[in-house]
Amino acid sequence: MSPRRPPEGPRNLQSRSILAGQAAAAAAEVEQALAQPVDPTAAAFFDVDNTIMQGASIFLLARGLHRRQFFTTRDIARAAWQQAYFKYVGVEDPEHIEQARSAALKFIAGHEVRELEEIGEEVFDEYMAEKIWPGTRAMAQWHLDRGQRVWLMTAAPVEIAQVIARRLGLTGGLGTVAEHVDGVYTGRLVGDMLHGEGKSVAVRALAESEGLDLERCYAYSDSSNDIPMLSLVGHPCAVNPDGHLRSHAKANGWLVRDYRTGRKVAAASLKAGAVGAAASATYLVGKRLRRRL
């Protein structure tokens, strides 16, 4: 019987975020064929979900993959329950933690990179194009018109980030990097999902490789998880922000832009409340399970 590895501590988890950011920056396909930008030291970094696009891009991708029979509804439910169980019951098995970390991309194991890229193009037309926020798209165009480069930053697969960037006429997209060998996905991630601290690492790496002055750069996001990335640049902007980010932005004098209608904001609040209630119920169940264990 092989010895069990110790649970991953905060330092190891942080190193995975750093690895994710470095992998995303390395995998970013910066269009070398583009003419040299008029303003080469300034750029803009846009989060995708609820910033560029209404909703979650990974969910829209999952809808497209589900339609193409990549996985079943039962598979999704099982993965969601496993992650909730491990989170609230407190199981520290490293193998289970690794499974939960890579579950979001594991369903593409055995498929070719080219296949996901082609499906990504179709999913953009089917679901994503109509969900682009016109206001945020206009801001991205504002930067392009001034000769600045514009990159997308997302926890979705990097292949999808690049599809969205290409279809919107942006410079490139950085996202979560799935390991592949000879063009076939293994079902594992390189590092972790690209979010939080991972995005700030990716921005720093890209700024260094592209000669960007971060004080002259811009960043846009809806989520407080992206405060590390927003804090890196000289011009941060909260777009359709959650409550925590809105408060943080106001306290720090950051620009705030909200393109949601009053009805959509109210609906989002109700949805958040419902999710919170569900999470509370799951927490209580987990608490009881812990007592029994």
Short mmCIF file of N, CA and C in Angstrom, two decimals, residues 121-273:
data_model
loop_
_atom_site.label_atom_id
_atom_site.label_comp_id
_atom_site.label_asym_id
_atom_site.label_seq_id
_atom_site.Cartn_x
_atom_site.Cartn_y
_atom_site.Cartn_z
N GLU A 121 -16.18 27.43 -31.05
CA GLU A 121 -16.67 28.34 -32.09
C GLU A 121 -18.19 28.21 -32.24
N GLU A 122 -18.69 26.96 -32.25
CA GLU A 122 -20.12 26.73 -32.39
C GLU A 122 -20.89 27.23 -31.18
N VAL A 123 -20.35 26.98 -29.98
CA VAL A 123 -21.01 27.41 -28.75
C VAL A 123 -21.08 28.93 -28.67
N PHE A 124 -20.05 29.60 -29.18
CA PHE A 124 -20.09 31.07 -29.19
C PHE A 124 -21.29 31.55 -29.99
N ASP A 125 -21.50 30.97 -31.16
CA ASP A 125 -22.64 31.37 -32.00
C ASP A 125 -23.97 30.97 -31.38
N GLU A 126 -24.01 29.80 -30.75
CA GLU A 126 -25.27 29.28 -30.20
C GLU A 126 -25.72 30.02 -28.95
N TYR A 127 -24.77 30.32 -28.04
CA TYR A 127 -25.15 30.82 -26.72
C TYR A 127 -24.48 32.14 -26.31
N MET A 128 -23.23 32.32 -26.70
CA MET A 128 -22.45 33.41 -26.11
C MET A 128 -22.65 34.76 -26.78
N ALA A 129 -22.76 34.78 -28.10
CA ALA A 129 -22.79 36.05 -28.83
C ALA A 129 -23.89 36.97 -28.32
N GLU A 130 -25.06 36.42 -28.04
CA GLU A 130 -26.19 37.24 -27.61
C GLU A 130 -26.07 37.70 -26.16
N LYS A 131 -25.09 37.17 -25.44
CA LYS A 131 -24.93 37.52 -24.03
C LYS A 131 -23.80 38.51 -23.77
N ILE A 132 -23.16 39.00 -24.82
CA ILE A 132 -22.10 39.99 -24.65
C ILE A 132 -22.71 41.31 -24.18
N TRP A 133 -22.15 41.90 -23.12
CA TRP A 133 -22.63 43.20 -22.65
C TRP A 133 -22.17 44.28 -23.62
N PRO A 134 -23.07 45.01 -24.26
CA PRO A 134 -22.66 46.06 -25.21
C PRO A 134 -21.78 47.12 -24.56
N GLY A 135 -22.09 47.49 -23.32
CA GLY A 135 -21.30 48.52 -22.65
C GLY A 135 -19.86 48.12 -22.44
N THR A 136 -19.64 46.88 -21.98
CA THR A 136 -18.27 46.41 -21.76
C THR A 136 -17.55 46.22 -23.08
N ARG A 137 -18.26 45.73 -24.07
CA ARG A 137 -17.66 45.56 -25.40
C ARG A 137 -17.22 46.91 -25.94
N ALA A 138 -18.00 47.95 -25.69
CA ALA A 138 -17.63 49.29 -26.14
C ALA A 138 -16.36 49.77 -25.44
N MET A 139 -16.22 49.43 -24.14
CA MET A 139 -15.02 49.82 -23.42
C MET A 139 -13.79 49.12 -24.01
N ALA A 140 -13.93 47.84 -24.34
CA ALA A 140 -12.82 47.11 -24.95
C ALA A 140 -12.43 47.76 -26.28
N GLN A 141 -13.44 48.16 -27.05
CA GLN A 141 -13.17 48.80 -28.33
C GLN A 141 -12.48 50.15 -28.14
N TRP A 142 -12.84 50.84 -27.06
CA TRP A 142 -12.20 52.13 -26.74
C TRP A 142 -10.70 51.96 -26.62
N HIS A 143 -10.27 50.88 -25.97
CA HIS A 143 -8.83 50.62 -25.82
C HIS A 143 -8.20 50.26 -27.17
N LEU A 144 -8.89 49.44 -27.93
CA LEU A 144 -8.36 49.05 -29.23
C LEU A 144 -8.19 50.26 -30.14
N ASP A 145 -9.16 51.16 -30.10
CA ASP A 145 -9.11 52.35 -30.94
C ASP A 145 -7.93 53.26 -30.58
N ARG A 146 -7.44 53.12 -29.36
CA ARG A 146 -6.29 53.91 -28.92
C ARG A 146 -4.98 53.16 -29.07
N GLY A 147 -5.02 52.07 -29.81
CA GLY A 147 -3.80 51.31 -30.08
C GLY A 147 -3.31 50.50 -28.91
N GLN A 148 -4.18 50.19 -27.95
CA GLN A 148 -3.80 49.39 -26.79
C GLN A 148 -4.27 47.95 -26.98
N ARG A 149 -3.52 47.03 -26.43
CA ARG A 149 -3.91 45.62 -26.51
C ARG A 149 -4.94 45.29 -25.44
N VAL A 150 -5.80 44.32 -25.75
CA VAL A 150 -6.89 43.93 -24.84
C VAL A 150 -6.89 42.41 -24.69
N TRP A 151 -6.74 41.95 -23.45
CA TRP A 151 -6.75 40.52 -23.17
C TRP A 151 -7.92 40.15 -22.27
N LEU A 152 -8.47 38.97 -22.49
CA LEU A 152 -9.48 38.41 -21.61
C LEU A 152 -8.80 37.53 -20.56
N MET A 153 -9.35 37.52 -19.33
CA MET A 153 -8.82 36.71 -18.24
C MET A 153 -9.99 35.92 -17.64
N THR A 154 -9.92 34.59 -17.70
CA THR A 154 -11.05 33.80 -17.25
C THR A 154 -10.63 32.45 -16.68
N ALA A 155 -11.47 31.92 -15.79
CA ALA A 155 -11.24 30.58 -15.26
C ALA A 155 -11.69 29.50 -16.24
N ALA A 156 -12.38 29.89 -17.31
CA ALA A 156 -12.79 28.94 -18.34
C ALA A 156 -11.55 28.43 -19.08
N PRO A 157 -11.67 27.33 -19.82
CA PRO A 157 -10.52 26.82 -20.57
C PRO A 157 -9.91 27.87 -21.47
N VAL A 158 -8.59 27.86 -21.57
CA VAL A 158 -7.90 28.87 -22.37
C VAL A 158 -8.35 28.83 -23.82
N GLU A 159 -8.71 27.65 -24.32
CA GLU A 159 -9.17 27.54 -25.69
C GLU A 159 -10.44 28.36 -25.92
N ILE A 160 -11.34 28.36 -24.91
CA ILE A 160 -12.58 29.13 -25.00
C ILE A 160 -12.29 30.62 -24.88
N ALA A 161 -11.35 30.98 -23.99
CA ALA A 161 -10.96 32.38 -23.86
C ALA A 161 -10.45 32.92 -25.20
N GLN A 162 -9.69 32.11 -25.91
CA GLN A 162 -9.13 32.54 -27.18
C GLN A 162 -10.19 32.63 -28.27
N VAL A 163 -11.18 31.74 -28.22
CA VAL A 163 -12.29 31.82 -29.18
C VAL A 163 -13.05 33.12 -28.98
N ILE A 164 -13.40 33.44 -27.73
CA ILE A 164 -14.16 34.65 -27.44
C ILE A 164 -13.37 35.88 -27.85
N ALA A 165 -12.07 35.89 -27.50
CA ALA A 165 -11.22 37.03 -27.86
C ALA A 165 -11.16 37.22 -29.37
N ARG A 166 -10.98 36.13 -30.09
CA ARG A 166 -10.88 36.21 -31.54
C ARG A 166 -12.18 36.71 -32.16
N ARG A 167 -13.31 36.21 -31.67
CA ARG A 167 -14.60 36.59 -32.24
C ARG A 167 -14.96 38.04 -31.93
N LEU A 168 -14.40 38.57 -30.83
CA LEU A 168 -14.65 39.98 -30.48
C LEU A 168 -13.57 40.91 -31.03
N GLY A 169 -12.59 40.35 -31.71
CA GLY A 169 -11.54 41.18 -32.29
C GLY A 169 -10.53 41.69 -31.28
N LEU A 170 -10.35 40.96 -30.17
CA LEU A 170 -9.42 41.39 -29.13
C LEU A 170 -8.04 40.76 -29.36
N THR A 171 -7.08 41.15 -28.55
CA THR A 171 -5.70 40.70 -28.75
C THR A 171 -5.53 39.23 -28.45
N GLY A 172 -6.09 38.75 -27.34
CA GLY A 172 -5.92 37.35 -26.95
C GLY A 172 -6.69 37.04 -25.69
N GLY A 173 -6.65 35.78 -25.28
CA GLY A 173 -7.36 35.35 -24.09
C GLY A 173 -6.51 34.42 -23.24
N LEU A 174 -6.55 34.62 -21.94
CA LEU A 174 -5.85 33.76 -20.99
C LEU A 174 -6.89 33.03 -20.15
N GLY A 175 -6.69 31.73 -19.94
CA GLY A 175 -7.65 30.95 -19.18
C GLY A 175 -6.98 29.77 -18.51
N THR A 176 -7.79 28.91 -17.93
CA THR A 176 -7.30 27.71 -17.27
C THR A 176 -6.69 26.77 -18.31
N VAL A 177 -5.51 26.24 -17.99
CA VAL A 177 -4.79 25.39 -18.94
C VAL A 177 -4.99 23.92 -18.58
N ALA A 178 -5.59 23.18 -19.51
CA ALA A 178 -5.76 21.74 -19.35
C ALA A 178 -4.57 21.03 -20.00
N GLU A 179 -4.01 20.08 -19.29
CA GLU A 179 -2.88 19.33 -19.82
C GLU A 179 -3.30 18.50 -21.02
N HIS A 180 -2.46 18.49 -22.05
CA HIS A 180 -2.72 17.63 -23.19
C HIS A 180 -1.39 17.08 -23.73
N VAL A 181 -1.46 15.88 -24.24
CA VAL A 181 -0.29 15.20 -24.79
C VAL A 181 -0.61 14.82 -26.23
N ASP A 182 0.24 15.26 -27.15
CA ASP A 182 0.02 15.00 -28.58
C ASP A 182 -1.37 15.45 -29.02
N GLY A 183 -1.81 16.61 -28.48
CA GLY A 183 -3.09 17.18 -28.91
C GLY A 183 -4.31 16.53 -28.30
N VAL A 184 -4.13 15.65 -27.28
CA VAL A 184 -5.25 14.97 -26.64
C VAL A 184 -5.23 15.29 -25.14
N TYR A 185 -6.38 15.70 -24.60
CA TYR A 185 -6.46 16.08 -23.20
C TYR A 185 -6.29 14.86 -22.28
N THR A 186 -5.56 15.08 -21.19
CA THR A 186 -5.34 14.01 -20.21
C THR A 186 -6.39 14.01 -19.10
N GLY A 187 -7.12 15.12 -18.95
CA GLY A 187 -8.09 15.23 -17.86
C GLY A 187 -7.52 15.86 -16.62
N ARG A 188 -6.29 16.37 -16.70
CA ARG A 188 -5.67 17.06 -15.57
C ARG A 188 -5.43 18.52 -15.91
N LEU A 189 -5.29 19.33 -14.87
CA LEU A 189 -5.00 20.75 -15.05
C LEU A 189 -3.52 21.02 -14.87
N VAL A 190 -3.03 22.08 -15.50
CA VAL A 190 -1.69 22.58 -15.24
C VAL A 190 -1.83 23.63 -14.15
N GLY A 191 -1.43 23.27 -12.94
CA GLY A 191 -1.66 24.18 -11.82
C GLY A 191 -3.09 24.06 -11.36
N ASP A 192 -3.79 25.19 -11.29
CA ASP A 192 -5.15 25.22 -10.79
C ASP A 192 -6.00 26.02 -11.75
N MET A 193 -7.28 26.25 -11.39
CA MET A 193 -8.12 27.11 -12.18
C MET A 193 -7.55 28.53 -12.17
N LEU A 194 -7.67 29.25 -13.27
CA LEU A 194 -7.15 30.61 -13.34
C LEU A 194 -8.16 31.57 -12.72
N HIS A 195 -8.02 31.83 -11.45
CA HIS A 195 -8.89 32.79 -10.78
C HIS A 195 -8.14 33.37 -9.59
N GLY A 196 -8.67 34.45 -9.03
CA GLY A 196 -8.04 35.05 -7.87
C GLY A 196 -6.59 35.42 -8.10
N GLU A 197 -5.73 34.91 -7.23
CA GLU A 197 -4.31 35.24 -7.29
C GLU A 197 -3.68 34.78 -8.59
N GLY A 198 -4.21 33.68 -9.17
CA GLY A 198 -3.67 33.18 -10.42
C GLY A 198 -3.75 34.21 -11.54
N LYS A 199 -4.84 34.98 -11.58
CA LYS A 199 -4.97 36.01 -12.62
C LYS A 199 -3.92 37.10 -12.46
N SER A 200 -3.65 37.50 -11.22
CA SER A 200 -2.66 38.56 -11.02
C SER A 200 -1.28 38.07 -11.43
N VAL A 201 -0.98 36.79 -11.18
CA VAL A 201 0.30 36.22 -11.62
C VAL A 201 0.40 36.25 -13.14
N ALA A 202 -0.71 35.88 -13.80
CA ALA A 202 -0.72 35.86 -15.26
C ALA A 202 -0.54 37.27 -15.83
N VAL A 203 -1.17 38.26 -15.21
CA VAL A 203 -1.04 39.64 -15.68
C VAL A 203 0.41 40.12 -15.52
N ARG A 204 1.03 39.81 -14.39
CA ARG A 204 2.42 40.21 -14.18
C ARG A 204 3.34 39.57 -15.22
N ALA A 205 3.12 38.28 -15.47
CA ALA A 205 3.96 37.57 -16.43
C ALA A 205 3.78 38.14 -17.83
N LEU A 206 2.54 38.44 -18.19
CA LEU A 206 2.28 38.99 -19.52
C LEU A 206 2.86 40.40 -19.64
N ALA A 207 2.74 41.18 -18.57
CA ALA A 207 3.28 42.54 -18.58
C ALA A 207 4.80 42.51 -18.78
N GLU A 208 5.45 41.55 -18.14
CA GLU A 208 6.91 41.44 -18.26
C GLU A 208 7.31 41.02 -19.67
N SER A 209 6.60 40.04 -20.22
CA SER A 209 6.97 39.54 -21.54
C SER A 209 6.63 40.53 -22.66
N GLU A 210 5.59 41.35 -22.44
CA GLU A 210 5.14 42.28 -23.48
C GLU A 210 5.60 43.72 -23.26
N GLY A 211 6.36 43.96 -22.18
CA GLY A 211 6.87 45.31 -21.93
C GLY A 211 5.80 46.30 -21.53
N LEU A 212 4.83 45.86 -20.74
CA LEU A 212 3.74 46.74 -20.32
C LEU A 212 4.07 47.48 -19.03
N ASP A 213 3.60 48.69 -18.93
CA ASP A 213 3.70 49.48 -17.71
C ASP A 213 2.38 49.33 -16.97
N LEU A 214 2.37 48.55 -15.87
CA LEU A 214 1.12 48.25 -15.18
C LEU A 214 0.42 49.50 -14.65
N GLU A 215 1.18 50.54 -14.37
CA GLU A 215 0.55 51.79 -13.91
C GLU A 215 -0.28 52.43 -15.01
N ARG A 216 0.02 52.11 -16.25
CA ARG A 216 -0.74 52.67 -17.38
C ARG A 216 -1.82 51.70 -17.87
N CYS A 217 -1.89 50.52 -17.24
CA CYS A 217 -2.83 49.50 -17.69
C CYS A 217 -4.18 49.61 -16.97
N TYR A 218 -5.17 48.92 -17.54
CA TYR A 218 -6.54 48.91 -17.03
C TYR A 218 -6.97 47.47 -16.75
N ALA A 219 -7.87 47.31 -15.79
CA ALA A 219 -8.43 45.98 -15.51
C ALA A 219 -9.91 46.15 -15.15
N TYR A 220 -10.70 45.17 -15.59
CA TYR A 220 -12.15 45.23 -15.41
C TYR A 220 -12.66 43.88 -14.89
N SER A 221 -13.50 43.92 -13.86
CA SER A 221 -14.07 42.68 -13.35
C SER A 221 -15.33 42.97 -12.54
N ASP A 222 -16.16 41.93 -12.39
CA ASP A 222 -17.39 42.04 -11.58
C ASP A 222 -17.20 41.44 -10.20
N SER A 223 -16.11 40.70 -9.97
CA SER A 223 -15.99 39.86 -8.78
C SER A 223 -14.91 40.33 -7.82
N SER A 224 -15.22 40.24 -6.53
CA SER A 224 -14.22 40.57 -5.51
C SER A 224 -13.06 39.58 -5.53
N ASN A 225 -13.26 38.39 -6.12
CA ASN A 225 -12.15 37.45 -6.27
C ASN A 225 -11.02 38.01 -7.12
N ASP A 226 -11.35 39.01 -7.96
CA ASP A 226 -10.36 39.59 -8.85
C ASP A 226 -9.72 40.86 -8.30
N ILE A 227 -9.93 41.15 -7.03
CA ILE A 227 -9.29 42.33 -6.43
C ILE A 227 -7.77 42.28 -6.57
N PRO A 228 -7.11 41.11 -6.43
CA PRO A 228 -5.65 41.08 -6.66
C PRO A 228 -5.27 41.57 -8.05
N MET A 229 -6.01 41.17 -9.08
CA MET A 229 -5.72 41.62 -10.44
C MET A 229 -6.02 43.11 -10.59
N LEU A 230 -7.16 43.54 -10.08
CA LEU A 230 -7.54 44.95 -10.20
C LEU A 230 -6.55 45.86 -9.48
N SER A 231 -6.01 45.38 -8.39
CA SER A 231 -5.07 46.19 -7.60
C SER A 231 -3.71 46.35 -8.25
N LEU A 232 -3.42 45.50 -9.24
CA LEU A 232 -2.12 45.56 -9.91
C LEU A 232 -1.98 46.76 -10.82
N VAL A 233 -3.10 47.21 -11.41
CA VAL A 233 -3.03 48.21 -12.47
C VAL A 233 -3.33 49.61 -11.96
N GLY A 234 -2.97 50.58 -12.77
CA GLY A 234 -3.21 51.97 -12.39
C GLY A 234 -4.64 52.41 -12.58
N HIS A 235 -5.41 51.64 -13.40
CA HIS A 235 -6.78 52.05 -13.70
C HIS A 235 -7.74 50.86 -13.54
N PRO A 236 -8.10 50.52 -12.31
CA PRO A 236 -9.05 49.42 -12.10
C PRO A 236 -10.49 49.90 -12.26
N CYS A 237 -11.36 49.01 -12.70
CA CYS A 237 -12.77 49.36 -12.87
C CYS A 237 -13.64 48.16 -12.48
N ALA A 238 -14.62 48.40 -11.62
CA ALA A 238 -15.58 47.37 -11.23
C ALA A 238 -16.76 47.44 -12.19
N VAL A 239 -17.03 46.33 -12.88
CA VAL A 239 -18.12 46.27 -13.85
C VAL A 239 -19.19 45.30 -13.35
N ASN A 240 -20.43 45.76 -13.27
CA ASN A 240 -21.51 44.92 -12.74
C ASN A 240 -21.08 44.25 -11.43
N PRO A 241 -20.55 45.02 -10.47
CA PRO A 241 -19.84 44.42 -9.34
C PRO A 241 -20.74 43.72 -8.33
N ASP A 242 -20.17 42.69 -7.67
CA ASP A 242 -20.85 42.11 -6.52
C ASP A 242 -20.73 43.09 -5.35
N GLY A 243 -21.43 42.81 -4.26
CA GLY A 243 -21.48 43.76 -3.15
C GLY A 243 -20.12 44.09 -2.55
N HIS A 244 -19.30 43.08 -2.35
CA HIS A 244 -17.98 43.28 -1.75
C HIS A 244 -17.10 44.13 -2.66
N LEU A 245 -17.11 43.82 -3.95
CA LEU A 245 -16.27 44.60 -4.88
C LEU A 245 -16.77 46.03 -4.99
N ARG A 246 -18.08 46.23 -5.00
CA ARG A 246 -18.61 47.59 -5.08
C ARG A 246 -18.13 48.42 -3.89
N SER A 247 -18.20 47.84 -2.69
CA SER A 247 -17.75 48.55 -1.49
C SER A 247 -16.26 48.85 -1.56
N HIS A 248 -15.49 47.85 -1.99
CA HIS A 248 -14.04 48.01 -2.09
C HIS A 248 -13.69 49.09 -3.11
N ALA A 249 -14.40 49.07 -4.24
CA ALA A 249 -14.14 50.05 -5.30
C ALA A 249 -14.43 51.47 -4.82
N LYS A 250 -15.55 51.65 -4.14
CA LYS A 250 -15.90 52.98 -3.64
C LYS A 250 -14.91 53.45 -2.59
N ALA A 251 -14.49 52.54 -1.72
CA ALA A 251 -13.54 52.90 -0.67
C ALA A 251 -12.18 53.30 -1.23
N ASN A 252 -11.84 52.77 -2.41
CA ASN A 252 -10.53 53.04 -2.99
C ASN A 252 -10.58 53.99 -4.18
N GLY A 253 -11.76 54.55 -4.44
CA GLY A 253 -11.89 55.51 -5.52
C GLY A 253 -11.79 54.92 -6.91
N TRP A 254 -12.15 53.63 -7.03
CA TRP A 254 -12.11 52.99 -8.34
C TRP A 254 -13.35 53.34 -9.15
N LEU A 255 -13.21 53.30 -10.44
CA LEU A 255 -14.34 53.51 -11.33
C LEU A 255 -15.31 52.34 -11.22
N VAL A 256 -16.62 52.63 -11.26
CA VAL A 256 -17.66 51.60 -11.20
C VAL A 256 -18.60 51.79 -12.39
N ARG A 257 -18.86 50.70 -13.11
CA ARG A 257 -19.80 50.73 -14.22
C ARG A 257 -20.76 49.55 -14.08
N ASP A 258 -22.06 49.82 -14.18
CA ASP A 258 -23.06 48.76 -14.04
C ASP A 258 -23.99 48.82 -15.25
N TYR A 259 -23.95 47.78 -16.07
CA TYR A 259 -24.75 47.75 -17.29
C TYR A 259 -26.01 46.90 -17.15
N ARG A 260 -26.28 46.44 -15.94
CA ARG A 260 -27.50 45.68 -15.70
C ARG A 260 -28.67 46.63 -15.48
N THR A 261 -29.86 46.22 -15.93
CA THR A 261 -31.06 47.01 -15.63
C THR A 261 -31.45 46.75 -14.19
N GLY A 262 -32.34 47.57 -13.67
CA GLY A 262 -32.81 47.38 -12.31
C GLY A 262 -33.43 46.01 -12.11
N ARG A 263 -34.15 45.53 -13.13
CA ARG A 263 -34.79 44.22 -13.02
C ARG A 263 -33.74 43.13 -12.94
N LYS A 264 -32.68 43.25 -13.77
CA LYS A 264 -31.65 42.23 -13.77
C LYS A 264 -30.87 42.24 -12.46
N VAL A 265 -30.63 43.43 -11.90
CA VAL A 265 -29.93 43.52 -10.63
C VAL A 265 -30.76 42.86 -9.54
N ALA A 266 -32.07 43.13 -9.54
CA ALA A 266 -32.95 42.53 -8.54
C ALA A 266 -32.96 41.01 -8.69
N ALA A 267 -33.03 40.56 -9.95
CA ALA A 267 -33.04 39.12 -10.20
C ALA A 267 -31.74 38.48 -9.72
N ALA A 268 -30.63 39.19 -9.95
CA ALA A 268 -29.34 38.66 -9.51
C ALA A 268 -29.30 38.56 -7.99
N SER A 269 -29.88 39.58 -7.31
CA SER A 269 -29.90 39.56 -5.86
C SER A 269 -30.73 38.40 -5.33
N LEU A 270 -31.91 38.19 -5.97
CA LEU A 270 -32.77 37.08 -5.57
C LEU A 270 -32.06 35.75 -5.80
N LYS A 271 -31.37 35.65 -6.94
CA LYS A 271 -30.65 34.42 -7.26
C LYS A 271 -29.55 34.17 -6.24
N ALA A 272 -28.84 35.25 -5.88
CA ALA A 272 -27.77 35.11 -4.89
C ALA A 272 -28.34 34.66 -3.55
N GLY A 273 -29.53 35.20 -3.21
CA GLY A 273 -30.17 34.80 -1.96
C GLY A 273 -30.55 33.34 -1.97
#
